[in-house]
GROMACS .gro file of C-alpha atoms in nm:
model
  145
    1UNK     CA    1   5.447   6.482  13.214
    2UNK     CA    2   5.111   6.427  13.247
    3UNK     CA    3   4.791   6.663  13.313
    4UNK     CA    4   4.435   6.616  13.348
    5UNK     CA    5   4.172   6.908  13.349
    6UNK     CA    6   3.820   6.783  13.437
    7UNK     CA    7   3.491   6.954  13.566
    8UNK     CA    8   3.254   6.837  13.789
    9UNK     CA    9   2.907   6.884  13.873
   10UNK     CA   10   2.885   6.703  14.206
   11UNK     CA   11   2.940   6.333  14.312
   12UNK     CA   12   3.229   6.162  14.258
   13UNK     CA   13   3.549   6.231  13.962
   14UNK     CA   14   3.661   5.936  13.771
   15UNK     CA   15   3.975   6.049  13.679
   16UNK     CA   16   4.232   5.852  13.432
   17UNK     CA   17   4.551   5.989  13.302
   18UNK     CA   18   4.595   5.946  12.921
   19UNK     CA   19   4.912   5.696  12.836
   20UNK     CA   20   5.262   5.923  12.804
   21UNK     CA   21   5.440   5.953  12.474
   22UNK     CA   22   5.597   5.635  12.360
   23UNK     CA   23   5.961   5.626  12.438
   24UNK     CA   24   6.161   5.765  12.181
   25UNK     CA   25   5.870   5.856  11.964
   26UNK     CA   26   5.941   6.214  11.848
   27UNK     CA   27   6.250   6.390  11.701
   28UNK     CA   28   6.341   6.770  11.660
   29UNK     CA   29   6.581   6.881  11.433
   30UNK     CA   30   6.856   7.087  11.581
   31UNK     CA   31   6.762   7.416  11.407
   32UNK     CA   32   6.630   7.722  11.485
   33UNK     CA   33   6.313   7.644  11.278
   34UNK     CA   34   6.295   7.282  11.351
   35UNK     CA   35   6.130   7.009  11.212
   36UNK     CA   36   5.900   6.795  11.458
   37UNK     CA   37   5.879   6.421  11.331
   38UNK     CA   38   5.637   6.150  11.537
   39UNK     CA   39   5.356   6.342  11.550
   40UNK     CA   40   5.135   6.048  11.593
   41UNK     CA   41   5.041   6.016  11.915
   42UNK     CA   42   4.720   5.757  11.950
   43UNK     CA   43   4.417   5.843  12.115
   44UNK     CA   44   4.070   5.850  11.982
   45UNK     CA   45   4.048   6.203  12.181
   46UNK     CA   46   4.340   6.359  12.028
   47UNK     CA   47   4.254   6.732  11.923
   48UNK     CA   48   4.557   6.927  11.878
   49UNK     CA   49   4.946   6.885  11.903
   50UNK     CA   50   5.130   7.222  12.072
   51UNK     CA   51   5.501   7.282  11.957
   52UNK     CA   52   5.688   7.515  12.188
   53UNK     CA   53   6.069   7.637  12.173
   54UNK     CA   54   6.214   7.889  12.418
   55UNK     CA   55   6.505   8.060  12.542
   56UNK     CA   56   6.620   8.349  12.743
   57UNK     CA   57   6.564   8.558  12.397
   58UNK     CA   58   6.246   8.407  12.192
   59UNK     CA   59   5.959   8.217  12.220
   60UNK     CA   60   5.780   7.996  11.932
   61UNK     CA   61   5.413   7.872  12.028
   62UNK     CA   62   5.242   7.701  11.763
   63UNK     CA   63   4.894   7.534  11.786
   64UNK     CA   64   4.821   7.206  11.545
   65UNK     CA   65   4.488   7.109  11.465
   66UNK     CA   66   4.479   6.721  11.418
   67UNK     CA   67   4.223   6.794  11.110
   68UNK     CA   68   4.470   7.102  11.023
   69UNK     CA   69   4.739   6.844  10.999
   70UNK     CA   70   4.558   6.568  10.839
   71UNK     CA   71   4.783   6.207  10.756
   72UNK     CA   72   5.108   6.417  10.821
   73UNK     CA   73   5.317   6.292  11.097
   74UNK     CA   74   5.584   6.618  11.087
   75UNK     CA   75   5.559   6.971  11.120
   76UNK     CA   76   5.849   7.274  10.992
   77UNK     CA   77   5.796   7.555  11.257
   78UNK     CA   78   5.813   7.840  10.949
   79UNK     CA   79   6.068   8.093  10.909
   80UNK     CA   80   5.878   8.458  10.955
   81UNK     CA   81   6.160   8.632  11.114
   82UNK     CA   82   6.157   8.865  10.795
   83UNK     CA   83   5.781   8.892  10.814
   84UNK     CA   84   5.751   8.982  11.231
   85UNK     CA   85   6.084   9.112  11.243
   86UNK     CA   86   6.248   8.910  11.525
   87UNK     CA   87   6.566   8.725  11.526
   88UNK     CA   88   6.599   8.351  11.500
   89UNK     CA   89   6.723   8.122  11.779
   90UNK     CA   90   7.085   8.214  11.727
   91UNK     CA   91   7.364   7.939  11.661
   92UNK     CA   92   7.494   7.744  11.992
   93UNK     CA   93   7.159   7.863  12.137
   94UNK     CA   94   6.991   7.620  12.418
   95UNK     CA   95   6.655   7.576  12.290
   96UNK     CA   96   6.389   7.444  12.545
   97UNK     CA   97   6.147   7.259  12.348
   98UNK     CA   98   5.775   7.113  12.471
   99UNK     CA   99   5.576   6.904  12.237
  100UNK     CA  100   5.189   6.831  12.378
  101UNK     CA  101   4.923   6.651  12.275
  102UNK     CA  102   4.622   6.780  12.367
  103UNK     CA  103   4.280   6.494  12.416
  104UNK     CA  104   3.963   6.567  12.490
  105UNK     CA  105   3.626   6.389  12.390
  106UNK     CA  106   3.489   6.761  12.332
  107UNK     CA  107   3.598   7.055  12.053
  108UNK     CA  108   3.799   7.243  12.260
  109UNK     CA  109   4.015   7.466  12.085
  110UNK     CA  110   3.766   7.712  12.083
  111UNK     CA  111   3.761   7.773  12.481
  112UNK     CA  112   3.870   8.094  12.590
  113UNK     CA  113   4.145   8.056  12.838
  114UNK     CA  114   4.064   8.446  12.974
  115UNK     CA  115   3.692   8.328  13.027
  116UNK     CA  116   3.639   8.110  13.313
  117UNK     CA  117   3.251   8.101  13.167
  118UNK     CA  118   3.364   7.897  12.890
  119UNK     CA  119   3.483   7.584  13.080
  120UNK     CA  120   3.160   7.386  13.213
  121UNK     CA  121   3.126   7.105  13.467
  122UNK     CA  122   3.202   6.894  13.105
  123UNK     CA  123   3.563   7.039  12.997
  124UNK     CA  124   3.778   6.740  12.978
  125UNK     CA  125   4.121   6.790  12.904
  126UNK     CA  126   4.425   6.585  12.894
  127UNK     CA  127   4.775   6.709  12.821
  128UNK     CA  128   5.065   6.517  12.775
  129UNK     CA  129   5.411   6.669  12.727
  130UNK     CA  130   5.726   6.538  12.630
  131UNK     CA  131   6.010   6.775  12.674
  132UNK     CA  132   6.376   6.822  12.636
  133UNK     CA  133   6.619   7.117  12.508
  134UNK     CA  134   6.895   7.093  12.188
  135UNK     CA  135   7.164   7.336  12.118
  136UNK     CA  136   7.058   7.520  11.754
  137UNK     CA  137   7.345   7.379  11.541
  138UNK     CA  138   7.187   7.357  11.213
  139UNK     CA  139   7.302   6.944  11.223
  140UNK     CA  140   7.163   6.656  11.432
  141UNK     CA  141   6.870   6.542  11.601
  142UNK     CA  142   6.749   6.467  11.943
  143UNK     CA  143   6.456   6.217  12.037
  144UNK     CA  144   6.111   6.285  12.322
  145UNK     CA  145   6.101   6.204  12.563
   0.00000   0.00000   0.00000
């Protein structure tokens, strides 16, 4: 899935959507704190990568600076349950799991999503998403998108 944010000023939009994730590009471990491989999606714009997991129980958001992540293709979501105090993605769990990539030729991350103020006539922001769900086995693999 694609999505395109852009402001205006007047006149006419150009709008272009950024190319999807290559086919087969990412993989998640089956886990309950996975391990996201492929995280190499190329675009000059390319800001920030977003890992989320979800089911009817917990939710895991987690916010990748491309200069935060450096060379590294692969990210561990960390263990914290015994820090926070919330129970892991239980075993045989569905796990819902959305992997963006988030371009834009501007710094970004620092826009407030609760203050309309902060996006101008030049925000620019493409998402694109690659999503798909695992059961939490501890074993395996699947591949995005």
């Amino acid at each position: 899935m694609l999505e395109r944010f852009k402001g205006a000023g007047g006149g006419a939009i150009t709008l272009a959507l950024p190319n999807p994730w290559p086919a087969n590009s990412l993989t998640v471990t089956c886990e309950a704190h996975p391990t996201v491989s492929g995280l190499s999606y190329a675009d000059p714009n390319l800001r920030a990568y977003t890992i989320e997991l979800e089911n009817s129980t917990l939710i895991y958001q987690v916010t990748l600076g491309k200069g935060w992540l450096g060379n590294a293709t692969s990210y561990t979501v960390p263990d914290l349950s015994s820090q926070l105090g919330y129970t892991p993605f239980a075993t045989l769990a569905t796990v819902n799991v959305s992997i963006t990539a988030l371009l834009s030729p501007a710094n970004v991350l620092s826009l407030d999503v609760n203050d309309p103020a902060s996006f101008t006539a030049t925000t620019d922001i493409s998402l694109v998403h690659a999503t798909g769900q695992y059961t939490q086995s501890g074993m395996g693999t699947i591949t995005l998108p």
